[in-house]
Amino acid sequence: MLMRFSDLDRSSWEENHQFYDTCLLPFTGLTGLESPPEMTAALERLRDLLDLIEKPFQGRIVTYPAVQYIGTGYIGLINEICRNVKSSGFQYVIVVTADSKAADQENFESDLVLTLHDISASQNRGVNPTVGERILQMWKDVK
């Protein structure tokens, strides 16, 4: 079962939290200037990227609610969320974004940033080698 924040009630979290050491923080990167079809396409790209991570690594990763918009101070907000998530018990935070323009130029306080550039042209629905390798390497590089 994929684990999203809403799938965990207090008792299941208390019983199993030690198994979930990694938080995915989706970042859509919308500006508000997009048309509805453009927003839909951005959300679908992010969903597809999350699927490549959530499914193969279920049982260790919990997906948090997405940060949807870019605006003044959004980097500080994402960094604050990363710090807060780690202080609440997660060892790793992965920012996942389909908006590679934002991720390419920003320095988030996450352990890893994954973008569509990290995905090969393959339509493989298993562990994408590049994504999987980067996550496994992050887990090996214990700070």
mmCIF file of C-alpha atoms in Angstrom:
data_model
loop_
_atom_site.group_PDB
_atom_site.id
_atom_site.type_symbol
_atom_site.label_atom_id
_atom_site.label_comp_id
_atom_site.label_asym_id
_atom_site.label_seq_id
_atom_site.Cartn_x
_atom_site.Cartn_y
_atom_site.Cartn_z
ATOM 1 C CA MET A 1 0.000 0.000 0.000
ATOM 2 C CA LEU A 2 1.290 3.443 -0.912
ATOM 3 C CA MET A 3 1.635 5.644 2.126
ATOM 4 C CA ARG A 4 0.375 9.139 2.014
ATOM 5 C CA PHE A 5 0.097 11.311 5.096
ATOM 6 C CA SER A 6 -3.676 10.781 5.116
ATOM 7 C CA ASP A 7 -3.288 6.977 5.233
ATOM 8 C CA LEU A 8 -1.703 7.056 8.684
ATOM 9 C CA ASP A 9 -3.835 7.444 11.770
ATOM 10 C CA ARG A 10 -2.292 8.019 15.193
ATOM 11 C CA SER A 11 -2.154 4.355 16.225
ATOM 12 C CA SER A 12 -0.727 3.054 12.934
ATOM 13 C CA TRP A 13 1.863 5.861 12.929
ATOM 14 C CA GLU A 14 2.929 5.125 16.516
ATOM 15 C CA GLU A 15 3.180 1.427 15.726
ATOM 16 C CA ASN A 16 5.063 1.730 12.423
ATOM 17 C CA HIS A 17 6.790 5.130 12.277
ATOM 18 C CA GLN A 18 10.251 3.608 12.647
ATOM 19 C CA PHE A 19 9.867 1.999 9.211
ATOM 20 C CA TYR A 20 9.120 5.304 7.466
ATOM 21 C CA ASP A 21 12.339 7.276 7.374
ATOM 22 C CA THR A 22 11.815 9.175 4.121
ATOM 23 C CA CYS A 23 9.331 11.926 3.308
ATOM 24 C CA LEU A 24 8.442 12.924 -0.253
ATOM 25 C CA LEU A 25 7.565 16.583 -0.596
ATOM 26 C CA PRO A 26 5.912 17.161 -3.981
ATOM 27 C CA PHE A 27 6.468 20.609 -5.474
ATOM 28 C CA THR A 28 4.296 21.542 -8.435
ATOM 29 C CA GLY A 29 5.859 24.940 -9.195
ATOM 30 C CA LEU A 30 2.728 26.680 -10.484
ATOM 31 C CA THR A 31 2.712 30.458 -10.865
ATOM 32 C CA GLY A 32 -1.017 31.060 -11.174
ATOM 33 C CA LEU A 33 -0.506 32.222 -14.755
ATOM 34 C CA GLU A 34 -1.200 28.769 -16.182
ATOM 35 C CA SER A 35 -4.416 27.958 -17.966
ATOM 36 C CA PRO A 36 -6.475 25.086 -16.543
ATOM 37 C CA PRO A 37 -5.111 22.640 -19.155
ATOM 38 C CA GLU A 38 -1.538 23.720 -18.341
ATOM 39 C CA MET A 39 -2.186 23.192 -14.616
ATOM 40 C CA THR A 40 -3.667 19.781 -15.323
ATOM 41 C CA ALA A 41 -0.633 18.810 -17.381
ATOM 42 C CA ALA A 42 1.746 19.958 -14.603
ATOM 43 C CA LEU A 43 -0.147 17.956 -11.995
ATOM 44 C CA GLU A 44 -0.161 14.884 -14.235
ATOM 45 C CA ARG A 45 3.605 15.143 -14.761
ATOM 46 C CA LEU A 46 4.129 15.365 -11.006
ATOM 47 C CA ARG A 47 1.787 12.401 -10.425
ATOM 48 C CA ASP A 48 3.732 10.291 -12.932
ATOM 49 C CA LEU A 49 7.018 11.200 -11.282
ATOM 50 C CA LEU A 50 5.655 10.351 -7.830
ATOM 51 C CA ASP A 51 4.468 6.964 -9.112
ATOM 52 C CA LEU A 52 8.051 6.087 -10.065
ATOM 53 C CA ILE A 53 9.111 6.665 -6.455
ATOM 54 C CA GLU A 54 6.142 5.679 -4.313
ATOM 55 C CA LYS A 55 5.416 2.261 -5.773
ATOM 56 C CA PRO A 56 8.888 0.695 -5.704
ATOM 57 C CA PHE A 57 9.779 2.154 -2.306
ATOM 58 C CA GLN A 58 6.467 1.713 -0.503
ATOM 59 C CA GLY A 59 6.836 0.847 3.140
ATOM 60 C CA ARG A 60 9.701 3.258 3.666
ATOM 61 C CA ILE A 61 8.429 6.498 2.126
ATOM 62 C CA VAL A 62 5.497 8.721 3.131
ATOM 63 C CA THR A 63 4.212 11.337 0.693
ATOM 64 C CA TYR A 64 3.252 14.682 2.216
ATOM 65 C CA PRO A 65 0.877 17.259 0.710
ATOM 66 C CA ALA A 66 2.258 19.179 -2.245
ATOM 67 C CA VAL A 67 3.549 22.710 -2.255
ATOM 68 C CA GLN A 68 1.694 23.942 -5.310
ATOM 69 C CA TYR A 69 2.860 27.476 -6.107
ATOM 70 C CA ILE A 70 6.056 29.401 -6.709
ATOM 71 C CA GLY A 71 6.002 32.917 -5.297
ATOM 72 C CA THR A 72 7.999 35.300 -3.199
ATOM 73 C CA GLY A 73 9.532 33.348 -0.348
ATOM 74 C CA TYR A 74 8.689 29.871 -1.628
ATOM 75 C CA ILE A 75 12.265 28.630 -1.190
ATOM 76 C CA GLY A 76 12.174 29.635 2.456
ATOM 77 C CA LEU A 77 8.828 27.870 2.849
ATOM 78 C CA ILE A 78 10.103 24.639 1.298
ATOM 79 C CA ASN A 79 13.272 24.789 3.404
ATOM 80 C CA GLU A 80 11.203 25.339 6.548
ATOM 81 C CA ILE A 81 8.988 22.377 5.684
ATOM 82 C CA CYS A 82 12.079 20.202 5.122
ATOM 83 C CA ARG A 83 13.500 21.201 8.525
ATOM 84 C CA ASN A 84 10.164 20.650 10.263
ATOM 85 C CA VAL A 85 9.621 17.248 8.665
ATOM 86 C CA LYS A 86 13.067 16.140 9.797
ATOM 87 C CA SER A 87 12.463 17.415 13.319
ATOM 88 C CA SER A 88 9.245 15.379 13.416
ATOM 89 C CA GLY A 89 11.145 12.135 12.886
ATOM 90 C CA PHE A 90 11.962 11.651 9.213
ATOM 91 C CA GLN A 91 15.629 11.137 8.447
ATOM 92 C CA TYR A 92 15.370 12.080 4.766
ATOM 93 C CA VAL A 93 13.315 14.531 2.725
ATOM 94 C CA ILE A 94 13.090 14.267 -1.048
ATOM 95 C CA VAL A 95 11.660 17.235 -2.945
ATOM 96 C CA VAL A 96 9.968 15.893 -6.071
ATOM 97 C CA THR A 97 9.115 18.331 -8.837
ATOM 98 C CA ALA A 98 8.050 18.189 -12.440
ATOM 99 C CA ASP A 99 9.075 21.857 -12.763
ATOM 100 C CA SER A 100 12.732 21.308 -13.481
ATOM 101 C CA LYS A 101 13.349 25.021 -14.110
ATOM 102 C CA ALA A 102 12.710 25.707 -10.438
ATOM 103 C CA ALA A 103 14.655 22.737 -9.139
ATOM 104 C CA ASP A 104 17.679 23.370 -11.340
ATOM 105 C CA GLN A 105 18.321 26.776 -9.834
ATOM 106 C CA GLU A 106 17.260 26.338 -6.213
ATOM 107 C CA ASN A 107 19.012 25.018 -3.151
ATOM 108 C CA PHE A 108 16.480 23.226 -0.981
ATOM 109 C CA GLU A 109 17.297 21.861 2.467
ATOM 110 C CA SER A 110 16.297 18.426 1.318
ATOM 111 C CA ASP A 111 18.503 15.399 0.982
ATOM 112 C CA LEU A 112 17.606 14.948 -2.663
ATOM 113 C CA VAL A 113 15.718 16.802 -5.404
ATOM 114 C CA LEU A 114 14.211 14.659 -8.154
ATOM 115 C CA THR A 115 12.880 16.167 -11.370
ATOM 116 C CA LEU A 116 11.636 14.972 -14.734
ATOM 117 C CA HIS A 117 15.232 15.290 -15.951
ATOM 118 C CA ASP A 118 15.992 12.362 -13.660
ATOM 119 C CA ILE A 119 13.642 10.141 -15.625
ATOM 120 C CA SER A 120 14.870 8.315 -18.699
ATOM 121 C CA ALA A 121 12.780 8.092 -21.858
ATOM 122 C CA SER A 122 11.814 4.581 -20.811
ATOM 123 C CA GLN A 123 8.164 3.933 -20.054
ATOM 124 C CA ASN A 124 9.154 1.323 -17.463
ATOM 125 C CA ARG A 125 6.767 1.465 -14.492
ATOM 126 C CA GLY A 126 9.144 -0.347 -12.161
ATOM 127 C CA VAL A 127 12.040 1.330 -10.389
ATOM 128 C CA ASN A 128 13.467 3.800 -12.839
ATOM 129 C CA PRO A 129 17.199 3.060 -12.730
ATOM 130 C CA THR A 130 18.264 6.683 -12.378
ATOM 131 C CA VAL A 131 15.677 7.553 -9.734
ATOM 132 C CA GLY A 132 16.185 4.293 -7.871
ATOM 133 C CA GLU A 133 19.965 4.645 -7.872
ATOM 134 C CA ARG A 134 19.798 8.210 -6.596
ATOM 135 C CA ILE A 135 17.448 7.267 -3.746
ATOM 136 C CA LEU A 136 19.507 4.216 -2.794
ATOM 137 C CA GLN A 137 22.684 6.327 -2.873
ATOM 138 C CA MET A 138 21.025 8.935 -0.626
ATOM 139 C CA TRP A 139 20.154 6.193 1.877
ATOM 140 C CA LYS A 140 23.750 4.879 1.776
ATOM 141 C CA ASP A 141 25.247 8.339 2.316
ATOM 142 C CA VAL A 142 24.208 8.544 5.957
ATOM 143 C CA LYS A 143 25.002 11.971 7.301
#
